[in-house]
Every structure is written in C-alpha cells, then in structure tokens.
Amino acid sequence: MKKTLIVLLIILSLFTIFSSRAYNSPPNTGFNITVLGARGGIQDGNLSAFMISPTGNNDAITCDAGSIINGLKIAEEKGAFTYINVPKESENTKIGYILREHIKGYLISHAHLDHVLGMIIASPDDSAKPIYGLSSTIRKIQNTHFNWQSWGNFANSGIPPTLNKYNYIKLKPIVKQKIVNTSMSVTAFPLSHTQESTAFLIENNSDTILCFGDTAADSISKSNRLLTIWKTTAELIKSGSLKAIIIESSYANDKPDNLLFGHLTPKYLLQELHKLEILAGGQGALTGLPVIVSHIKYSLLTGESKEKTILQELNAGNNMQVNFIIPQQGDYWYFY
C-alpha cells in the first residue's frame, strides 16, 4: 500500500510539471502556439513567426511574420490544424482560410527581413488586418518595405498610392492595448538590438504569454530593458498567469561578444533567466516553465548542429529546472 501511494505521488508530480505541454484537447484556458517559422538569419522559408491563439478560440495573431505561407503548409502537414474546418461554401484552401480568416493581425518586433518577409510576400493574397508595432518599427516597414520600390504599399499610410489592406497600429511602450477582432490584448516592451526591437506580453483573460523579438543581454547593451520586462514577468509567475516564454538564442556560446550584433547565447539567456528567477521568488520559482528557444541561426558548416549545441549548453546551466524547448517549423503546443 505504501509503495502504491509513493508511485501515485510520483506520477502526480510528473503530471504537474509537464502538463503545460500537451497535444490532446486542452481546457479553454491558456494558449495554442503553432511554429510557422523557428529560425533566424538565412534559412528562407523558416524564419521567425509564431501563431498564437487562446485555447478554444481560433482568432489568432502572429508574433513576427518571417514565414507565413510556408509555415502554414508545414504545420498543416504535421497535423496542427485538425481542429479547423473550412466551410463548404468557402473557396479557400485550408491554408488560405487560416491566413484570411483566422490570423487577425501581425505583431512585428522589428523590421529586419527575417521577421517580416512572410507577411510582405503574402500581402497580395492576404485579407485586411492590422500590423502592430512600436512607432520605430512601423516607420521602418513603411519606408523600407511597403514603399513601391521593395514592394507595393499594401498599408494605409506612406508612399501613395496606398492599397489600404493593412492598418498600422502603433503600440505605446509598456501600455496595454487591445488586439482588435480577438479577445487578446498586448503590451509592447522595447528591446536593445541593432535597431529597436520588441517583446510582446500577450494576455487573454488571466492568461499571459511572453514573446521576444531579437534582443541583446542587458550586460551587453548596458541597459535595463530586459530587467524591466522581468520585473513585470515575475509578478505573472507568482500569480500563475504566465504560460510560456518565447525568446531567442541565436548563437552558441563560442560566438564572441563583439559578433553577437544584438543577440543572445545560452550563457546570456541563462544569465537573464536567473534574474527572473530571483525576482519571482528565488530558487524553484521557474520550475517547469516552458521556454521556447527561437531564432537559432542556420549553419552552413558540415557536421555542425547549432540546435543540439545550444540545447546542451542551456541544459548544462539549467539549475532553474525550466523546460527548454527547441522548436521546429510546424510544431504546435497547448500551454495551460
């Protein structure tokens, strides 16, 4: 009897730790995340983009938009969209239906191509929807991409003629704003990168998820931008609100600091998460927290697996017991 009780307690403990990552039907709480693009840098067709929706609700946004159509195709092939039924009267394929009907807007962290290319390429066949970003990001998209030189102006302002498909919505730093046509809201936090980048705190009822664009560690950028985010995040962890973090580690630890160009490595990601752990209550505060490690740069060198190396380096310093996840394009999870 005593042995049976011990076994049951162990099973219950494991369920508590890992229930945040489930593939079966979840309750109507938390978030559904589909990886439309996992990588950073040069791998066209698999660039930063995460489709996020509340569980039980198909109204989605994307955190960045480096790959959209290719990401949707890969995700469909992996079975990510079995819960979505295209109406018989629709002329769209399932990919077209999700793009035009389910994705309600784009949260863009910054205007580098590996974060906006999928949106730009898809724009002629997309539906009308907002593009959200800090003023600096909106200005760069307007002047650099939708400018009738790089691409037609599918937005509602900038170089005429404006095609008015996309509506720019400027986010104020650290001010919560509604994501229109969804039940979600978003707060934008500025980040240090080679240009101003953004972290998005996405909320739905009492549930939150934190999605980062490219960022340097505070110790490298000589700023407190990440610390500002961690102070807010710590309170969400204490309340049980935070379901997951999506954050980059573009390079392994062998990359010199002077060649990081506003990115993280496992060393600096662990350094930053330790700050969060302290603010959230100390040792054990982050146990089981899903941390999706995005934007790993594709390598052209033979015999090299940056994903494997980065995961090994993260786990080697993971005395916080967070749940590091290396995403692959088309992966999908429920976090609740």
Short mmCIF file of C-alpha atoms in Angstrom, two decimals:
data_model
loop_
_atom_site.label_atom_id
_atom_site.label_comp_id
_atom_site.label_asym_id
_atom_site.label_seq_id
_atom_site.Cartn_x
_atom_site.Cartn_y
_atom_site.Cartn_z
CA MET A 1 0.00 0.00 0.00
CA LYS A 2 2.81 2.38 0.93
CA LYS A 3 4.67 1.65 -2.34
CA THR A 4 1.48 2.22 -4.33
CA LEU A 5 0.98 5.61 -2.65
CA ILE A 6 4.56 6.64 -3.43
CA VAL A 7 4.14 5.68 -7.10
CA LEU A 8 0.91 7.68 -7.32
CA LEU A 9 2.59 10.73 -5.80
CA ILE A 10 5.47 10.49 -8.31
CA ILE A 11 3.03 10.25 -11.22
CA LEU A 12 1.07 13.24 -9.90
CA SER A 13 4.28 15.30 -9.59
CA LEU A 14 5.37 14.49 -13.14
CA PHE A 15 1.92 15.38 -14.46
CA THR A 16 2.06 18.74 -12.68
CA ILE A 17 5.45 19.59 -14.19
CA PHE A 18 4.73 18.53 -17.76
CA SER A 19 1.03 19.25 -18.16
CA SER A 20 1.90 22.68 -19.61
CA ARG A 21 2.88 20.93 -22.85
CA ALA A 22 0.02 18.78 -24.07
CA TYR A 23 -1.07 17.63 -27.51
CA ASN A 24 -4.58 16.43 -26.69
CA SER A 25 -7.66 18.59 -26.30
CA PRO A 26 -6.98 21.23 -23.63
CA PRO A 27 -9.42 23.07 -21.40
CA ASN A 28 -10.46 26.55 -22.52
CA THR A 29 -7.56 28.26 -20.83
CA GLY A 30 -4.03 29.15 -21.88
CA PHE A 31 -2.73 29.38 -25.43
CA ASN A 32 -2.27 27.37 -28.58
CA ILE A 33 1.09 28.05 -30.28
CA THR A 34 1.97 26.95 -33.81
CA VAL A 35 5.50 27.43 -35.11
CA LEU A 36 5.29 29.00 -38.56
CA GLY A 37 9.00 29.83 -38.52
CA ALA A 38 11.61 28.76 -35.98
CA ARG A 39 14.93 30.01 -37.31
CA GLY A 40 16.75 33.30 -37.62
CA GLY A 41 19.01 34.54 -40.35
CA ILE A 42 19.50 32.84 -43.68
CA GLN A 43 17.07 29.90 -43.91
CA ASP A 44 14.41 31.36 -46.17
CA GLY A 45 11.04 29.69 -45.67
CA ASN A 46 11.66 29.02 -41.97
CA LEU A 47 12.04 32.44 -40.38
CA SER A 48 10.72 33.77 -37.07
CA ALA A 49 6.92 33.55 -36.77
CA PHE A 50 4.73 32.09 -34.02
CA MET A 51 0.97 31.86 -34.44
CA ILE A 52 -0.77 32.33 -31.08
CA SER A 53 -4.42 31.97 -30.14
CA PRO A 54 -6.34 31.37 -26.91
CA THR A 55 -7.24 27.70 -26.47
CA GLY A 56 -10.77 27.06 -27.62
CA ASN A 57 -10.70 30.19 -29.79
CA ASN A 58 -9.39 30.28 -33.37
CA ASP A 59 -8.80 34.05 -33.54
CA ALA A 60 -5.01 34.22 -33.81
CA ILE A 61 -2.19 36.69 -34.16
CA THR A 62 1.41 36.06 -35.10
CA CYS A 63 4.42 37.14 -33.12
CA ASP A 64 6.60 38.23 -36.03
CA ALA A 65 5.99 37.15 -39.61
CA GLY A 66 9.23 35.94 -41.18
CA SER A 67 7.49 32.90 -42.69
CA ILE A 68 3.74 32.68 -43.12
CA ILE A 69 2.53 30.56 -46.07
CA ASN A 70 5.36 28.02 -45.93
CA GLY A 71 4.93 27.78 -42.17
CA LEU A 72 1.20 27.19 -42.51
CA LYS A 73 1.84 24.45 -45.10
CA ILE A 74 4.39 22.64 -42.92
CA ALA A 75 2.13 22.95 -39.87
CA GLU A 76 -0.83 21.53 -41.80
CA GLU A 77 1.31 18.59 -42.93
CA LYS A 78 2.19 17.92 -39.28
CA GLY A 79 -1.47 17.90 -38.28
CA ALA A 80 -1.55 21.22 -36.45
CA PHE A 81 -4.89 22.34 -37.88
CA THR A 82 -7.15 19.32 -37.50
CA TYR A 83 -9.39 21.46 -35.28
CA ILE A 84 -10.05 23.96 -38.10
CA ASN A 85 -12.83 23.13 -40.55
CA VAL A 86 -13.16 25.09 -43.78
CA PRO A 87 -16.82 25.92 -44.52
CA LYS A 88 -18.19 24.15 -47.59
CA GLU A 89 -19.09 27.47 -49.16
CA SER A 90 -15.51 28.80 -48.88
CA GLU A 91 -13.37 28.96 -51.99
CA ASN A 92 -10.20 28.89 -49.90
CA THR A 93 -7.88 26.00 -49.23
CA LYS A 94 -7.28 25.38 -45.53
CA ILE A 95 -4.05 27.43 -45.77
CA GLY A 96 -5.93 30.30 -47.42
CA TYR A 97 -8.74 30.06 -44.90
CA ILE A 98 -6.37 30.24 -41.92
CA LEU A 99 -4.42 33.14 -43.45
CA ARG A 100 -7.51 35.16 -44.38
CA GLU A 101 -9.95 34.27 -41.62
CA HIS A 102 -8.05 33.10 -38.54
CA ILE A 103 -4.94 35.29 -38.46
CA LYS A 104 -6.32 38.61 -37.26
CA GLY A 105 -3.09 40.62 -37.22
CA TYR A 106 0.69 40.69 -37.02
CA LEU A 107 2.78 41.72 -34.02
CA ILE A 108 6.09 42.81 -35.54
CA SER A 109 9.06 43.14 -33.20
CA HIS A 110 11.28 44.96 -35.71
CA ALA A 111 11.63 45.42 -39.45
CA HIS A 112 14.52 43.05 -40.27
CA LEU A 113 13.59 40.79 -43.18
CA ASP A 114 13.73 37.56 -41.19
CA HIS A 115 10.85 38.94 -39.10
CA VAL A 116 8.63 40.42 -41.84
CA LEU A 117 9.35 38.64 -45.13
CA GLY A 118 6.46 36.16 -44.95
CA MET A 119 3.96 38.94 -44.33
CA ILE A 120 5.31 41.03 -47.20
CA ILE A 121 5.27 38.15 -49.70
CA ALA A 122 1.77 37.04 -48.63
CA SER A 123 0.29 40.53 -48.76
CA PRO A 124 -1.26 40.41 -52.28
CA ASP A 125 -3.44 37.43 -51.26
CA ASP A 126 -3.94 38.27 -47.59
CA SER A 127 -7.06 39.71 -46.00
CA ALA A 128 -7.33 43.16 -44.43
CA LYS A 129 -5.85 43.22 -40.92
CA PRO A 130 -3.66 45.30 -38.61
CA ILE A 131 0.11 45.40 -38.29
CA TYR A 132 1.11 46.21 -34.70
CA GLY A 133 4.47 47.62 -33.71
CA LEU A 134 6.33 50.36 -31.91
CA SER A 135 6.50 53.63 -33.83
CA SER A 136 10.10 52.96 -34.88
CA THR A 137 9.09 49.58 -36.33
CA ILE A 138 6.05 50.90 -38.20
CA ARG A 139 8.16 53.70 -39.66
CA LYS A 140 10.77 51.26 -40.99
CA ILE A 141 8.18 48.90 -42.51
CA GLN A 142 6.53 51.88 -44.18
CA ASN A 143 9.71 53.44 -45.50
CA THR A 144 11.77 50.33 -46.32
CA HIS A 145 9.33 47.60 -47.40
CA PHE A 146 5.87 48.89 -48.36
CA ASN A 147 7.30 51.76 -50.41
CA TRP A 148 6.65 50.85 -54.09
CA GLN A 149 10.36 50.08 -54.52
CA SER A 150 10.91 46.98 -52.41
CA TRP A 151 7.19 46.10 -52.60
CA GLY A 152 3.81 47.66 -53.24
CA ASN A 153 2.34 49.71 -50.43
CA PHE A 154 -0.33 47.40 -49.03
CA ALA A 155 -0.73 49.55 -45.93
CA ASN A 156 -2.88 52.56 -45.14
CA SER A 157 -0.16 55.21 -44.98
CA GLY A 158 3.17 56.01 -46.58
CA ILE A 159 4.12 56.48 -50.21
CA PRO A 160 0.99 56.72 -52.39
CA PRO A 161 -0.98 55.09 -53.74
CA THR A 162 -1.87 53.23 -50.54
CA LEU A 163 -3.69 49.94 -51.09
CA ASN A 164 -5.17 50.05 -47.57
CA LYS A 165 -5.11 46.31 -46.89
CA TYR A 166 -3.06 46.60 -43.71
CA ASN A 167 -3.82 49.11 -40.99
CA TYR A 168 -0.80 50.25 -38.98
CA ILE A 169 -1.45 50.33 -35.23
CA LYS A 170 1.32 51.98 -33.26
CA LEU A 171 1.92 50.48 -29.84
CA LYS A 172 2.96 52.70 -26.98
CA PRO A 173 5.78 51.30 -24.85
CA ILE A 174 4.57 49.45 -21.74
CA VAL A 175 0.91 50.33 -22.34
CA LYS A 176 -1.64 47.53 -22.74
CA GLN A 177 -3.65 47.78 -25.95
CA LYS A 178 -6.46 45.71 -27.43
CA ILE A 179 -5.75 43.31 -30.31
CA VAL A 180 -8.77 44.05 -32.46
CA ASN A 181 -11.13 41.26 -33.54
CA THR A 182 -9.75 39.00 -30.80
CA SER A 183 -10.20 38.56 -27.06
CA MET A 184 -6.49 39.28 -26.54
CA SER A 185 -4.50 42.37 -25.59
CA VAL A 186 -0.80 43.17 -25.89
CA THR A 187 1.82 45.21 -24.08
CA ALA A 188 4.99 46.14 -26.01
CA PHE A 189 8.36 46.36 -24.27
CA PRO A 190 11.29 47.94 -26.17
CA LEU A 191 14.41 45.78 -26.59
CA SER A 192 18.03 46.53 -27.46
CA HIS A 193 19.13 45.19 -30.85
CA THR A 194 20.86 46.65 -33.91
CA GLN A 195 17.60 48.57 -34.25
CA GLU A 196 14.88 48.92 -31.65
CA SER A 197 13.17 45.57 -31.18
CA THR A 198 10.19 44.48 -29.08
CA ALA A 199 8.94 41.91 -26.61
CA PHE A 200 5.18 41.32 -26.61
CA LEU A 201 3.26 40.38 -23.49
CA ILE A 202 0.07 38.81 -24.83
CA GLU A 203 -2.90 38.49 -22.47
CA ASN A 204 -6.21 36.67 -22.65
CA ASN A 205 -8.34 36.91 -19.54
CA SER A 206 -5.92 35.98 -16.74
CA ASP A 207 -3.52 34.03 -19.02
CA THR A 208 -0.32 35.51 -20.46
CA ILE A 209 2.49 34.54 -22.80
CA LEU A 210 5.68 36.49 -23.46
CA CYS A 211 7.18 36.57 -26.97
CA PHE A 212 10.52 38.26 -27.68
CA GLY A 213 11.96 39.64 -30.86
CA ASP A 214 15.73 39.84 -31.21
CA THR A 215 17.47 41.12 -28.11
CA ALA A 216 20.83 41.67 -26.52
CA ALA A 217 21.50 40.85 -22.88
CA ASP A 218 21.41 43.86 -20.57
CA SER A 219 25.06 43.28 -19.67
CA ILE A 220 25.99 43.70 -23.34
CA SER A 221 23.62 46.54 -24.23
CA LYS A 222 24.37 48.39 -20.97
CA SER A 223 20.65 48.89 -20.42
CA ASN A 224 17.88 47.70 -18.11
CA ARG A 225 15.38 46.83 -20.82
CA LEU A 226 15.24 43.12 -20.02
CA LEU A 227 15.23 43.84 -16.30
CA THR A 228 12.13 45.99 -16.81
CA ILE A 229 10.39 43.06 -18.51
CA TRP A 230 11.50 40.59 -15.83
CA LYS A 231 10.00 42.74 -13.08
CA THR A 232 6.60 42.54 -14.77
CA THR A 233 7.05 38.87 -15.65
CA ALA A 234 7.98 37.91 -12.09
CA GLU A 235 4.58 39.01 -10.82
CA LEU A 236 2.87 36.95 -13.52
CA ILE A 237 4.84 33.88 -12.48
CA LYS A 238 3.90 34.40 -8.85
CA SER A 239 0.22 34.57 -9.79
CA GLY A 240 0.42 31.55 -12.11
CA SER A 241 -0.60 33.65 -15.10
CA LEU A 242 2.45 33.12 -17.33
CA LYS A 243 2.13 30.05 -19.55
CA ALA A 244 5.34 30.22 -21.60
CA ILE A 245 8.19 32.42 -22.83
CA ILE A 246 9.39 32.55 -26.44
CA ILE A 247 12.89 34.01 -26.54
CA GLU A 248 15.90 33.81 -28.80
CA SER A 249 19.36 32.30 -28.56
CA SER A 250 20.78 32.95 -31.98
CA TYR A 251 24.27 31.59 -31.39
CA ALA A 252 26.13 29.07 -29.26
CA ASN A 253 28.50 30.21 -26.53
CA ASP A 254 31.55 30.17 -28.81
CA LYS A 255 30.33 33.31 -30.59
CA PRO A 256 32.44 36.32 -29.47
CA ASP A 257 30.55 39.17 -27.80
CA ASN A 258 31.62 41.64 -30.49
CA LEU A 259 29.96 39.48 -33.17
CA LEU A 260 26.61 38.95 -31.46
CA PHE A 261 25.03 42.04 -33.09
CA GLY A 262 22.27 42.32 -30.51
CA HIS A 263 21.54 38.63 -29.92
CA LEU A 264 21.65 36.13 -27.06
CA THR A 265 23.67 32.97 -26.50
CA PRO A 266 22.89 30.24 -23.93
CA LYS A 267 25.27 31.93 -21.50
CA TYR A 268 23.38 35.22 -21.67
CA LEU A 269 19.93 33.64 -21.80
CA LEU A 270 20.68 31.71 -18.60
CA GLN A 271 22.07 34.89 -17.06
CA GLU A 272 18.83 36.72 -17.80
CA LEU A 273 16.58 33.89 -16.62
CA HIS A 274 18.46 33.76 -13.34
CA LYS A 275 17.50 37.41 -12.81
CA LEU A 276 13.87 36.47 -13.45
CA GLU A 277 14.11 33.57 -11.01
CA ILE A 278 15.35 35.82 -8.22
CA LEU A 279 12.60 38.38 -8.85
CA ALA A 280 9.96 35.65 -9.00
CA GLY A 281 10.81 34.28 -5.57
CA GLY A 282 14.18 32.58 -5.76
CA GLN A 283 15.25 29.00 -6.35
CA GLY A 284 12.46 26.86 -7.76
CA ALA A 285 10.32 29.76 -8.92
CA LEU A 286 10.74 28.84 -12.61
CA THR A 287 10.47 25.05 -12.26
CA GLY A 288 8.67 23.59 -15.27
CA LEU A 289 8.25 26.94 -17.04
CA PRO A 290 8.25 26.32 -20.83
CA VAL A 291 10.93 28.45 -22.52
CA ILE A 292 10.80 28.14 -26.31
CA VAL A 293 14.25 28.97 -27.69
CA SER A 294 13.79 30.62 -31.08
CA HIS A 295 15.84 32.29 -33.83
CA ILE A 296 18.75 29.81 -33.84
CA LYS A 297 20.84 30.69 -36.88
CA TYR A 298 21.04 28.10 -39.65
CA SER A 299 24.60 26.85 -40.16
CA LEU A 300 26.33 26.08 -43.48
CA LEU A 301 29.22 24.20 -41.81
CA THR A 302 29.41 20.43 -42.16
CA GLY A 303 28.87 18.30 -39.09
CA GLU A 304 27.53 21.21 -37.06
CA SER A 305 24.17 21.18 -35.28
CA LYS A 306 23.67 24.54 -33.61
CA GLU A 307 20.32 23.44 -32.21
CA LYS A 308 21.90 20.46 -30.46
CA THR A 309 24.82 22.51 -29.16
CA ILE A 310 22.60 25.33 -27.88
CA LEU A 311 20.25 22.91 -26.11
CA GLN A 312 23.22 21.15 -24.48
CA GLU A 313 24.67 24.46 -23.30
CA LEU A 314 21.32 25.58 -21.93
CA ASN A 315 20.70 22.32 -20.08
CA ALA A 316 24.22 22.31 -18.65
CA GLY A 317 23.46 25.54 -16.79
CA ASN A 318 19.80 24.84 -16.09
CA ASN A 319 19.76 24.68 -12.30
CA MET A 320 16.43 26.58 -12.51
CA GLN A 321 14.69 23.49 -13.95
CA VAL A 322 12.95 25.41 -16.71
CA ASN A 323 11.64 23.35 -19.62
CA PHE A 324 13.77 24.42 -22.60
CA ILE A 325 12.12 23.62 -25.94
CA ILE A 326 13.87 23.89 -29.32
CA PRO A 327 11.03 24.46 -31.81
CA GLN A 328 10.83 23.01 -35.28
CA GLN A 329 8.73 24.51 -38.03
CA GLY A 330 5.20 23.14 -37.88
CA ASP A 331 5.35 22.19 -34.20
CA TYR A 332 2.26 23.01 -32.15
CA TRP A 333 1.51 23.01 -28.44
CA TYR A 334 -1.15 23.85 -25.93
CA PHE A 335 0.19 25.65 -22.85
CA TYR A 336 -2.30 25.89 -19.99
#
